[in-house]
Structure formats: structure tokens, C-alpha cells
XYZ file of C-alpha atoms in Angstrom:
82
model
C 54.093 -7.686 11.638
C 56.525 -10.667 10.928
C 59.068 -10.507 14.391
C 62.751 -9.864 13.196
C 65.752 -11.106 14.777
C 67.028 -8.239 17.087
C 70.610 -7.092 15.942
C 70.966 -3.913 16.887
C 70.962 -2.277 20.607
C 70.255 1.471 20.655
C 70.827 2.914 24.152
C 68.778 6.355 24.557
C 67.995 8.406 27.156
C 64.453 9.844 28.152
C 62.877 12.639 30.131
C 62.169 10.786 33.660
C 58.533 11.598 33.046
C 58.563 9.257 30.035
C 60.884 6.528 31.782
C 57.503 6.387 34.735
C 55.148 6.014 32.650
C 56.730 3.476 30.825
C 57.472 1.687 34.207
C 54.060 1.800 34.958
C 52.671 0.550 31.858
C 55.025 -2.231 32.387
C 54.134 -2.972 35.821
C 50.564 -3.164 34.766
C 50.676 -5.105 31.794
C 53.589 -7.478 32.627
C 55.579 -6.798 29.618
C 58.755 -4.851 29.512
C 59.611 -1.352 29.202
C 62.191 -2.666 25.851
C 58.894 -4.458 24.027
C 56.675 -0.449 24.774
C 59.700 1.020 23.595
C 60.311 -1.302 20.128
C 56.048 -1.063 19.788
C 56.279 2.837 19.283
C 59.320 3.011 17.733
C 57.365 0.426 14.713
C 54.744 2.013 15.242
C 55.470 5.268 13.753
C 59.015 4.768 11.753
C 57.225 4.752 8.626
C 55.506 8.325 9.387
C 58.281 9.627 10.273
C 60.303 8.520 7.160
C 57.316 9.776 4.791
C 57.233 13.137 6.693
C 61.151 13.558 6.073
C 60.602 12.481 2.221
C 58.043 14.632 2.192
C 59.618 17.925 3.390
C 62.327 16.919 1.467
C 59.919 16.985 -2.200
C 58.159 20.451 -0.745
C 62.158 21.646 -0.620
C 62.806 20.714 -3.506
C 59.397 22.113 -5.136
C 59.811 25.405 -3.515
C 63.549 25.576 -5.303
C 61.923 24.904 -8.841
C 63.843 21.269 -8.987
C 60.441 19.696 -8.587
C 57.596 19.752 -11.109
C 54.250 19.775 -10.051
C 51.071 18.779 -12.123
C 47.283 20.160 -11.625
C 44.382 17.425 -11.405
C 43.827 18.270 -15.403
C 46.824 17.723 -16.277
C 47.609 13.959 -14.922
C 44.024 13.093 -16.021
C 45.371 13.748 -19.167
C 48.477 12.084 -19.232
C 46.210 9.011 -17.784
C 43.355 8.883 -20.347
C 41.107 9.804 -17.467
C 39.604 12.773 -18.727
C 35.489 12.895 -18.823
């Protein structure tokens, strides 16, 4: 992943639980507990963006502003029927 200029400080606090083990895994890796912290949050931004989107289509599904389409159906639209 290309490294992006930092711009933005986020202060947050964590259960002390989580603030250990991150001082551990520091400790034992010699890297800090800010470089753990940015890995996770990249890690899983994206998933947790496509979950929201995705809760956000079933909403809008189960209100009847969504359409859905069977399997059938697309492969027709596509030319991919047999």
C-alpha cells in the first residue's frame, strides 16, 4: 500500500486491555503502538465501509426502493443465457 502523508491526528480512547496488548506487541516487535494502530485501522476500513453500503442496499431493498434481479434474469439482460 503506497504510504500517505499523515494529516490527520485522531485521539481515541481504548479499553486498558487493548492499550496492553498493544504495548506488548510493541515492546516485542520494536515498532510503535501508533504504526499497530494505523495497520488495523487500513486493514479493515474498506470492510467496514462495504458492510455499511451494504446494510444500507438491504434497507433500502426491504423498503421496495431497491430492485432486485434473479440469476435468469441478468443472464438475460447479459446475453449469457445457455
Amino acid at each position: 500500500m503506497e504510504k500517505e502523508k499523515a494529516d490527520h491526528i485522531v485521539g481515541i480512547r481504548i479499553p486498558k486491555s487493548i492499550g496492553e496488548r498493544l504495548d506488548t506487541l510493541a515492546k516485542r516487535t520494536g515498532r510503535t503502538k501508533t504504526f499497530y494502530i494505523r495497520e488495523a485501522i487500513l486493514e479493515h476500513l474498506d470492510d467496514l465501509e462495504d458492510i455499511y453500503m451494504a446494510e444500507q442496499v438491504l434497507d433500502r431493498v426491504r423498503t421496495g426502493d431497491e430492485t432486485v434481479s434473479g440469476l435468469d434474469e441478468v443472464e438475460h439482460r447479459l446475453g449469457l443465457e445457455d
